[in-house]
Amino acid sequence: MFNLILKFILIMLIIIGSISLGLIFEGIDRILTAKMQKRVGPPILQPFYDIRKLMIKESIIPKYAIKWIFELSPIISLTVSILILFYIPIVGKSILGGSNDLILVVYLFIFPGLSIVLGALSSNSTYSNIGAQRLVINMLGYEFPLAIACFVPVWLVYKSGFSNIFSLNTIYTHNIWGLVNQIGIIGLLIEIIAIFLIIAGELSKSPFDLDTADSEIAGGALAEYSGRNLAMLNLSEAVKIIAISSLFIALFFPWNIQSNLIIMFLIYILKLFFIIFISLTLIKTVTSRFKISKLTGIYWGYVSLLATIGFLLVLF
Amino acid sequence: MNRVVKIISLIMLSPIIIFGGYIICHGHLTPGGGFQGGVVIASAIALLIIAFEDKIIKNHLFSLIETIGLTFFISIAFVGIFKNTFFYNFLSNTNYILGKTIYFGANSGYLNSGGIIPLMNLAVGVEVASALSFIILSIKNK
Amino acid sequence: MRNFIILVITIPLLTAFLLPLLKIFSKKLSNFCIGLNLILINIISFFLYKSILENGNIIYSVGASAPSITAPSGFPIRIILTANALSSFLAMFFTIIASLTFFYSLNTLKEYANLDKFYILYLLLLVGILGFLFVGDFFTLFVFYEISSISTAGLIVFLRNKENFKSTFHYLSIFSIGSLFLLLGIGLLYSQYGFLNMAIISQKIQLSFLDKIALSFIGSALLLKVGVFPFYFWKIEAYKVSPISAIILSILSSLSAIYVMFKIVFYIFGLNIPFIIALTLLSALSILFGNLLALAQKNLKKIIAYLAISELGYIILGISSGFLMQNSKFEFNAIKGGLFHIINDALDIGTLSLIIGVILYIAKIKNSLSYNSVSLQQNEIRGLAHKYPLLSISFLLVILALSGLPPLNGFASKIIIYESIFHLNPALTIIGVLGSILTLAVLIKIFALIFLGAPNRDYQPAPKIAMVVIFIFLSFMILIGLFPMQFTNYFINPSVKALISKPGYKNNIHLQQDNQEQNHSIIHLTLHSKQRYFNYI
Amino acid sequence: MSIVYQPKILLLLFSLIFFIIYLFYLTGEKKYKKDTVQTIAYFSGKTPYQNIKLQNVYWGFFKNFEKLYLFLSKIQRENTNDYVFMFIIWLTFILLTICLI
């Protein structure tokens, strides 16, 4: 019985921790972009205030919308984003370690996108239809280089003869930078560049934010959401930032000091900040939006070319 | 068709059918068998159809005969299961009907010797005759 | 107990021939008889599977107690049927699906003109499928190849309008050439070795140049029947116009053709490495191009065809890469993933086509081509989710299962395939992940166009029995998805052992020693009488 | 190679988190002014709402791969000697792979 309560507390801890961590990092992201554009920027807890305001507002359901899909999909998108964090080794081992949870995590990342698309399509408004189709094109695009990037460390672990090669724990414990020679180091660096583009694409941030393109299609996929539904979507957005970057931390930046939990967690926060700063704030402020007719060309062409070059270099 | 064709076709009907029957029954001895004999009989029926513009033959009759032939074929095979295996030649070497045992070497061919093979030829002959005449009839009706 | 093999094949044959007689008494009686015979086959194939699990494979020679009792001239020309764990498990599984689709078509395909003719062809196609699984010698392989292709042609032309005639002409012209090449290959083997029995030929074959030509003819004729990427064009023509239950049965026939192809390539010709490498490449291509083409289709039934092709690509990818990784520890898992995916694919594509059949029934779209497969162009069907929540929930579950998302059964088999293929070449796993995301995009497009949006006209109420059949399929999918390990341990592992056991193939089934006096026929003297006769599969 | 993918735990965890999030979701505001102008889908132009047309579903994707789809549609033309010709081509491909290598 005691064991159950412990588990329940652990789950609650992870839910609240991931949501608040995500919102804090979103706040930091907003401040940094503001600073880079020479303006003051909102207070650090601004995302929390947004969420509380949204929870108070009315959550309107459009006329011809299908009620149950429209309401359920934001909640499913949030729950699955939190679920991913249980499979990723953040400090020591992941909570739910398995022998092939890398493929599971790659597939679980499709769920939030899928539920937002279904919710947007069910809201029966032209803008959200177009936004949802663009989100699907975006998913089609970044899934290919994401698969390549995720299977590079698996190949390294396989080449040096470990078992259970698809489990994130083995990749996290065996530091892949040690398993590779000089050419491989260059390959991994190229891979990291590709990863920053993939993270920006996954979270549909600036160069790839075609589905919520504010100027073109007024809020895009989330045009019809308001009130607590929109709050759920913002939360799922925040948790996805944490999830995708902690996946790539586990894969590509596993250095850590073996001491008590708090120091290891702080190092994890530092790595998280490093990745989010480069992949989100830096790329967001620097680049502008790609055209939709070029999006998959860029993904399947340049980004996956970058990833495959990295993979080939690692092969030597 | 005028009267001459009708009478000639009626006269020619019986030799054709008898010849077809001969081919079917002697299937296990002489060349030809169920299929070839059935085609001969179907040509006789075609003769009738053309001569009398099918005043007398209805086509659902043929599909009935066809199914009878088919089910007869399959049921003989199923009877074999009780003896040993499917399609088992339970009549051969039993010296009963169609079961005369034949010794290795040249012989003039005995009619009641094939076991269930003549029965199979009979079933296939009936089925093919009715199927082909059904086809000829439907082509004519189109 | 020994006769179960032949009963599974011949009982549907008997009912197919009896149908016109039964129709004279009453339509109800004929439908009742078909249902009864389908349930009978289910029971028989279940007991067959159980008996094979207990006491090994079965060899059954039609017409004589032992395969070696032959004509005096000395070479054994016998119809021989063999069943191992894999083929009997597939037979049991396919009969369950075929009987469920029968009850489904009773409900939704009522408006067909002369239904009993339809069910004759339906049962003949089922005989063709089951025959493929139990075939033991080459000529019966050719006979069942002909039966299934002619009955599919009959099912395509069933609706008798212009489009159907065109597609049947395409279909028949391709398959006559396909069966020609199959016969050519069999003739080459027969002329060289004098035997038609697969076991003897596998024993005596020396893989000369002529044998390789024969293998390529037989292999490509069977690949044509399977319908993977390069040989898929007849499938688009056939599925575009044929009724839903015919689509499901022809999917099952391509799955059983996969079993025969791998049996022949693996057992009889010995592992021909270039052919297996070509198969892996073709299946990777079929995953990609199957999905890419499905994205651009306007016709619902064509989309089913393209998705079926891409799912076949996964199966062949799994099995052939398993064969390529000979005697390494990943071979067992790769083949296990491939076979497991046969079951999942049959269920997923089956449910998808059942749901699309219900959609066509609801929108009162008869099967003449102008309406035949609703072209999504004119948005004839819209906003079904408002009035049919159950149907849209089942379609969402099919989206999850077909594109292989975690909780359901598609993912359970794909994860095994990806793991074991990675050791052969990581590019195959990447193509697999890409294929499943493309399938997801296709299914979202159908869901958006048909289920969401403002409803434009009133629709018929959903047919009761059809929905029950769909829920049975869905419960199968959810059960397999939630308990993949138990399912594979009990069902799939013995089948994989049966497929892999190449050494076992030769000597694990000894001819039932038949000590009646007929044994001392000439064949016994000619073939080194001291040693046991032959070792059969 | 222990394949330790437990769907049951995944589903259990999913439903637990879903339940907790749903509790948090219920604290939000539920009421909204029904069938007022609010609920009509937002559209800046004058033309009334049309459902998605098939031609422009995934327009960006097809625009990107236009040449590929042109080539693919050339293969699938509905005449018989095209199909037979393709079957012969692929037959020779398999013949060459088996016999020559």
PDB file of C-alpha atoms in Angstrom, chain A residues 104-279:
ATOM      1  CA  LEU A 104       8.315   3.865 -28.332  1.00  0.00           C
ATOM      2  CA  VAL A 105       9.387   7.458 -27.554  1.00  0.00           C
ATOM      3  CA  VAL A 106       9.792   8.325 -31.261  1.00  0.00           C
ATOM      4  CA  TYR A 107       6.232   7.041 -31.857  1.00  0.00           C
ATOM      5  CA  LEU A 108       4.827   8.718 -28.734  1.00  0.00           C
ATOM      6  CA  PHE A 109       6.006  12.071 -30.131  1.00  0.00           C
ATOM      7  CA  ILE A 110       3.478  11.626 -32.986  1.00  0.00           C
ATOM      8  CA  PHE A 111       0.526  11.599 -30.544  1.00  0.00           C
ATOM      9  CA  PRO A 112       0.494  15.296 -29.469  1.00  0.00           C
ATOM     10  CA  GLY A 113       0.703  16.419 -33.111  1.00  0.00           C
ATOM     11  CA  LEU A 114      -2.025  13.935 -34.109  1.00  0.00           C
ATOM     12  CA  SER A 115      -4.437  15.077 -31.359  1.00  0.00           C
ATOM     13  CA  ILE A 116      -3.928  18.786 -32.165  1.00  0.00           C
ATOM     14  CA  VAL A 117      -4.600  18.009 -35.852  1.00  0.00           C
ATOM     15  CA  LEU A 118      -7.803  16.085 -35.043  1.00  0.00           C
ATOM     16  CA  GLY A 119      -8.966  18.824 -32.656  1.00  0.00           C
ATOM     17  CA  ALA A 120      -8.310  21.553 -35.212  1.00  0.00           C
ATOM     18  CA  LEU A 121     -10.025  19.615 -38.036  1.00  0.00           C
ATOM     19  CA  SER A 122     -13.066  18.936 -35.865  1.00  0.00           C
ATOM     20  CA  SER A 123     -13.559  22.636 -35.148  1.00  0.00           C
ATOM     21  CA  ASN A 124     -14.917  23.097 -38.647  1.00  0.00           C
ATOM     22  CA  SER A 125     -13.363  26.476 -39.451  1.00  0.00           C
ATOM     23  CA  THR A 126     -11.410  27.211 -42.613  1.00  0.00           C
ATOM     24  CA  TYR A 127      -8.378  28.610 -40.827  1.00  0.00           C
ATOM     25  CA  SER A 128      -8.031  25.672 -38.489  1.00  0.00           C
ATOM     26  CA  ASN A 129      -8.453  23.221 -41.414  1.00  0.00           C
ATOM     27  CA  ILE A 130      -5.565  24.803 -43.278  1.00  0.00           C
ATOM     28  CA  GLY A 131      -3.528  25.015 -40.076  1.00  0.00           C
ATOM     29  CA  ALA A 132      -4.138  21.327 -39.350  1.00  0.00           C
ATOM     30  CA  GLN A 133      -3.078  20.294 -42.859  1.00  0.00           C
ATOM     31  CA  ARG A 134       0.098  22.361 -42.496  1.00  0.00           C
ATOM     32  CA  LEU A 135       0.763  20.671 -39.141  1.00  0.00           C
ATOM     33  CA  VAL A 136       0.489  17.247 -40.840  1.00  0.00           C
ATOM     34  CA  ILE A 137       2.909  18.363 -43.565  1.00  0.00           C
ATOM     35  CA  ASN A 138       5.233  19.591 -40.814  1.00  0.00           C
ATOM     36  CA  MET A 139       4.988  16.197 -39.041  1.00  0.00           C
ATOM     37  CA  LEU A 140       5.675  14.402 -42.330  1.00  0.00           C
ATOM     38  CA  GLY A 141       8.706  16.598 -42.713  1.00  0.00           C
ATOM     39  CA  TYR A 142      10.535  16.405 -39.420  1.00  0.00           C
ATOM     40  CA  GLU A 143       9.830  12.704 -38.741  1.00  0.00           C
ATOM     41  CA  PHE A 144      12.403  11.558 -41.341  1.00  0.00           C
ATOM     42  CA  PRO A 145      15.464  13.437 -39.997  1.00  0.00           C
ATOM     43  CA  LEU A 146      14.250  12.766 -36.425  1.00  0.00           C
ATOM     44  CA  ALA A 147      14.390   9.012 -37.134  1.00  0.00           C
ATOM     45  CA  ILE A 148      17.895   9.334 -38.647  1.00  0.00           C
ATOM     46  CA  ALA A 149      19.175  11.434 -35.744  1.00  0.00           C
ATOM     47  CA  CYS A 150      17.727   9.095 -33.123  1.00  0.00           C
ATOM     48  CA  PHE A 151      19.272   5.963 -34.678  1.00  0.00           C
ATOM     49  CA  VAL A 152      22.832   7.351 -34.807  1.00  0.00           C
ATOM     50  CA  PRO A 153      23.620   6.599 -31.124  1.00  0.00           C
ATOM     51  CA  VAL A 154      21.842   3.252 -31.463  1.00  0.00           C
ATOM     52  CA  TRP A 155      24.243   2.333 -34.287  1.00  0.00           C
ATOM     53  CA  LEU A 156      27.216   3.382 -32.161  1.00  0.00           C
ATOM     54  CA  VAL A 157      26.057   1.306 -29.194  1.00  0.00           C
ATOM     55  CA  TYR A 158      25.388  -1.626 -31.562  1.00  0.00           C
ATOM     56  CA  LYS A 159      28.811  -1.310 -33.209  1.00  0.00           C
ATOM     57  CA  SER A 160      30.593  -1.532 -29.869  1.00  0.00           C
ATOM     58  CA  GLY A 161      28.722  -4.677 -29.030  1.00  0.00           C
ATOM     59  CA  PHE A 162      26.371  -3.785 -26.189  1.00  0.00           C
ATOM     60  CA  SER A 163      23.020  -5.569 -25.820  1.00  0.00           C
ATOM     61  CA  ASN A 164      19.583  -3.925 -25.526  1.00  0.00           C
ATOM     62  CA  ILE A 165      20.725  -1.297 -28.019  1.00  0.00           C
ATOM     63  CA  PHE A 166      17.321   0.373 -28.404  1.00  0.00           C
ATOM     64  CA  SER A 167      16.900   1.162 -24.718  1.00  0.00           C
ATOM     65  CA  LEU A 168      17.586   4.774 -23.778  1.00  0.00           C
ATOM     66  CA  ASN A 169      19.200   3.684 -20.529  1.00  0.00           C
ATOM     67  CA  THR A 170      22.037   1.843 -22.279  1.00  0.00           C
ATOM     68  CA  ILE A 171      22.624   4.826 -24.585  1.00  0.00           C
ATOM     69  CA  TYR A 172      22.553   7.186 -21.577  1.00  0.00           C
ATOM     70  CA  THR A 173      24.998   5.109 -19.517  1.00  0.00           C
ATOM     71  CA  HIS A 174      27.446   4.397 -22.374  1.00  0.00           C
ATOM     72  CA  ASN A 175      28.593   7.884 -23.355  1.00  0.00           C
ATOM     73  CA  ILE A 176      28.531   7.753 -27.157  1.00  0.00           C
ATOM     74  CA  TRP A 177      31.258  10.395 -27.507  1.00  0.00           C
ATOM     75  CA  GLY A 178      33.675   7.814 -26.136  1.00  0.00           C
ATOM     76  CA  LEU A 179      32.683   5.131 -28.611  1.00  0.00           C
ATOM     77  CA  VAL A 180      33.633   7.053 -31.741  1.00  0.00           C
ATOM     78  CA  ASN A 181      36.940   8.116 -33.420  1.00  0.00           C
ATOM     79  CA  GLN A 182      37.916  11.574 -34.752  1.00  0.00           C
ATOM     80  CA  ILE A 183      35.891  11.446 -37.949  1.00  0.00           C
ATOM     81  CA  GLY A 184      32.972  10.299 -35.846  1.00  0.00           C
ATOM     82  CA  ILE A 185      33.297  13.373 -33.624  1.00  0.00           C
ATOM     83  CA  ILE A 186      32.844  15.604 -36.681  1.00  0.00           C
ATOM     84  CA  GLY A 187      29.902  13.445 -37.704  1.00  0.00           C
ATOM     85  CA  LEU A 188      28.286  13.854 -34.283  1.00  0.00           C
ATOM     86  CA  LEU A 189      28.797  17.641 -34.397  1.00  0.00           C
ATOM     87  CA  ILE A 190      27.000  17.748 -37.754  1.00  0.00           C
ATOM     88  CA  GLU A 191      24.295  15.611 -36.212  1.00  0.00           C
ATOM     89  CA  ILE A 192      23.862  18.135 -33.374  1.00  0.00           C
ATOM     90  CA  ILE A 193      23.354  20.963 -35.883  1.00  0.00           C
ATOM     91  CA  ALA A 194      20.648  18.883 -37.572  1.00  0.00           C
ATOM     92  CA  ILE A 195      19.101  18.235 -34.144  1.00  0.00           C
ATOM     93  CA  PHE A 196      18.667  21.935 -33.402  1.00  0.00           C
ATOM     94  CA  LEU A 197      16.700  22.290 -36.666  1.00  0.00           C
ATOM     95  CA  ILE A 198      14.645  19.183 -35.824  1.00  0.00           C
ATOM     96  CA  ILE A 199      13.756  20.532 -32.349  1.00  0.00           C
ATOM     97  CA  ALA A 200      12.660  23.851 -33.914  1.00  0.00           C
ATOM     98  CA  GLY A 201      10.562  21.882 -36.421  1.00  0.00           C
ATOM     99  CA  GLU A 202       9.078  19.549 -33.814  1.00  0.00           C
ATOM    100  CA  LEU A 203       7.873  22.437 -31.654  1.00  0.00           C
ATOM    101  CA  SER A 204       6.836  24.346 -34.829  1.00  0.00           C
ATOM    102  CA  LYS A 205       8.808  27.392 -33.756  1.00  0.00           C
ATOM    103  CA  SER A 206       9.854  30.277 -35.975  1.00  0.00           C
ATOM    104  CA  PRO A 207      11.307  28.961 -39.216  1.00  0.00           C
ATOM    105  CA  PHE A 208       8.818  26.065 -39.170  1.00  0.00           C
ATOM    106  CA  ASP A 209       5.817  27.646 -37.369  1.00  0.00           C
ATOM    107  CA  LEU A 210       3.537  27.367 -40.395  1.00  0.00           C
ATOM    108  CA  ASP A 211       0.602  25.759 -38.616  1.00  0.00           C
ATOM    109  CA  THR A 212       0.080  28.670 -36.179  1.00  0.00           C
ATOM    110  CA  ALA A 213       1.229  31.314 -38.653  1.00  0.00           C
ATOM    111  CA  ASP A 214      -0.235  34.438 -37.070  1.00  0.00           C
ATOM    112  CA  SER A 215      -0.028  36.793 -40.023  1.00  0.00           C
ATOM    113  CA  GLU A 216      -1.191  34.363 -42.713  1.00  0.00           C
ATOM    114  CA  ILE A 217      -3.961  32.249 -41.174  1.00  0.00           C
ATOM    115  CA  ALA A 218      -4.918  33.997 -37.944  1.00  0.00           C
ATOM    116  CA  GLY A 219      -3.851  31.503 -35.312  1.00  0.00           C
ATOM    117  CA  GLY A 220      -3.900  28.570 -37.715  1.00  0.00           C
ATOM    118  CA  ALA A 221      -4.681  25.232 -36.087  1.00  0.00           C
ATOM    119  CA  LEU A 222      -5.567  26.819 -32.741  1.00  0.00           C
ATOM    120  CA  ALA A 223      -7.897  29.446 -34.267  1.00  0.00           C
ATOM    121  CA  GLU A 224     -11.067  28.130 -32.610  1.00  0.00           C
ATOM    122  CA  TYR A 225      -9.640  27.221 -29.235  1.00  0.00           C
ATOM    123  CA  SER A 226     -10.229  29.494 -26.248  1.00  0.00           C
ATOM    124  CA  GLY A 227     -10.429  29.326 -22.468  1.00  0.00           C
ATOM    125  CA  ARG A 228      -9.320  26.153 -20.742  1.00  0.00           C
ATOM    126  CA  ASN A 229      -8.851  24.230 -24.012  1.00  0.00           C
ATOM    127  CA  LEU A 230      -6.263  26.774 -25.162  1.00  0.00           C
ATOM    128  CA  ALA A 231      -4.676  26.574 -21.680  1.00  0.00           C
ATOM    129  CA  MET A 232      -4.275  22.797 -22.136  1.00  0.00           C
ATOM    130  CA  LEU A 233      -2.670  23.327 -25.531  1.00  0.00           C
ATOM    131  CA  ASN A 234      -0.214  25.894 -24.179  1.00  0.00           C
ATOM    132  CA  LEU A 235       0.703  23.511 -21.350  1.00  0.00           C
ATOM    133  CA  SER A 236       1.251  20.668 -23.793  1.00  0.00           C
ATOM    134  CA  GLU A 237       3.435  23.019 -25.860  1.00  0.00           C
ATOM    135  CA  ALA A 238       5.555  23.795 -22.797  1.00  0.00           C
ATOM    136  CA  VAL A 239       5.929  20.156 -21.713  1.00  0.00           C
ATOM    137  CA  LYS A 240       6.871  19.170 -25.278  1.00  0.00           C
ATOM    138  CA  ILE A 241       9.805  21.618 -25.102  1.00  0.00           C
ATOM    139  CA  ILE A 242      11.083  19.766 -22.029  1.00  0.00           C
ATOM    140  CA  ALA A 243      10.385  16.323 -23.501  1.00  0.00           C
ATOM    141  CA  ILE A 244      12.087  16.758 -26.893  1.00  0.00           C
ATOM    142  CA  SER A 245      15.147  18.492 -25.503  1.00  0.00           C
ATOM    143  CA  SER A 246      15.580  15.983 -22.656  1.00  0.00           C
ATOM    144  CA  LEU A 247      15.343  13.176 -25.265  1.00  0.00           C
ATOM    145  CA  PHE A 248      18.242  14.697 -27.194  1.00  0.00           C
ATOM    146  CA  ILE A 249      20.120  15.355 -23.929  1.00  0.00           C
ATOM    147  CA  ALA A 250      19.837  11.656 -23.109  1.00  0.00           C
ATOM    148  CA  LEU A 251      21.012  10.743 -26.610  1.00  0.00           C
ATOM    149  CA  PHE A 252      23.761  13.222 -27.370  1.00  0.00           C
ATOM    150  CA  PHE A 253      24.828  15.040 -24.133  1.00  0.00           C
ATOM    151  CA  PRO A 254      25.024  12.351 -21.448  1.00  0.00           C
ATOM    152  CA  TRP A 255      27.990  13.757 -19.447  1.00  0.00           C
ATOM    153  CA  ASN A 256      27.218  13.921 -15.736  1.00  0.00           C
ATOM    154  CA  ILE A 257      28.895  13.964 -12.359  1.00  0.00           C
ATOM    155  CA  GLN A 258      28.009  10.878 -10.356  1.00  0.00           C
ATOM    156  CA  SER A 259      26.976  12.517  -7.061  1.00  0.00           C
ATOM    157  CA  ASN A 260      23.692  13.180  -5.283  1.00  0.00           C
ATOM    158  CA  LEU A 261      20.518  13.858  -7.180  1.00  0.00           C
ATOM    159  CA  ILE A 262      20.296  17.618  -6.784  1.00  0.00           C
ATOM    160  CA  ILE A 263      23.652  18.356  -8.455  1.00  0.00           C
ATOM    161  CA  MET A 264      22.867  15.949 -11.299  1.00  0.00           C
ATOM    162  CA  PHE A 265      19.455  17.645 -11.701  1.00  0.00           C
ATOM    163  CA  LEU A 266      21.116  21.095 -11.794  1.00  0.00           C
ATOM    164  CA  ILE A 267      23.515  19.923 -14.514  1.00  0.00           C
ATOM    165  CA  TYR A 268      20.489  18.607 -16.403  1.00  0.00           C
ATOM    166  CA  ILE A 269      18.798  22.050 -16.059  1.00  0.00           C
ATOM    167  CA  LEU A 270      21.990  23.697 -17.369  1.00  0.00           C
ATOM    168  CA  LYS A 271      22.094  21.385 -20.403  1.00  0.00           C
ATOM    169  CA  LEU A 272      18.366  21.995 -20.923  1.00  0.00           C
ATOM    170  CA  PHE A 273      18.901  25.758 -20.901  1.00  0.00           C
ATOM    171  CA  PHE A 274      21.804  25.420 -23.357  1.00  0.00           C
ATOM    172  CA  ILE A 275      19.744  23.419 -25.876  1.00  0.00           C
ATOM    173  CA  ILE A 276      16.570  25.502 -25.553  1.00  0.00           C
ATOM    174  CA  PHE A 277      18.512  28.733 -25.907  1.00  0.00           C
ATOM    175  CA  ILE A 278      20.159  27.663 -29.167  1.00  0.00           C
ATOM    176  CA  SER A 279      17.356  25.692 -30.765  1.00  0.00           C
TER     177      SER A 279
END
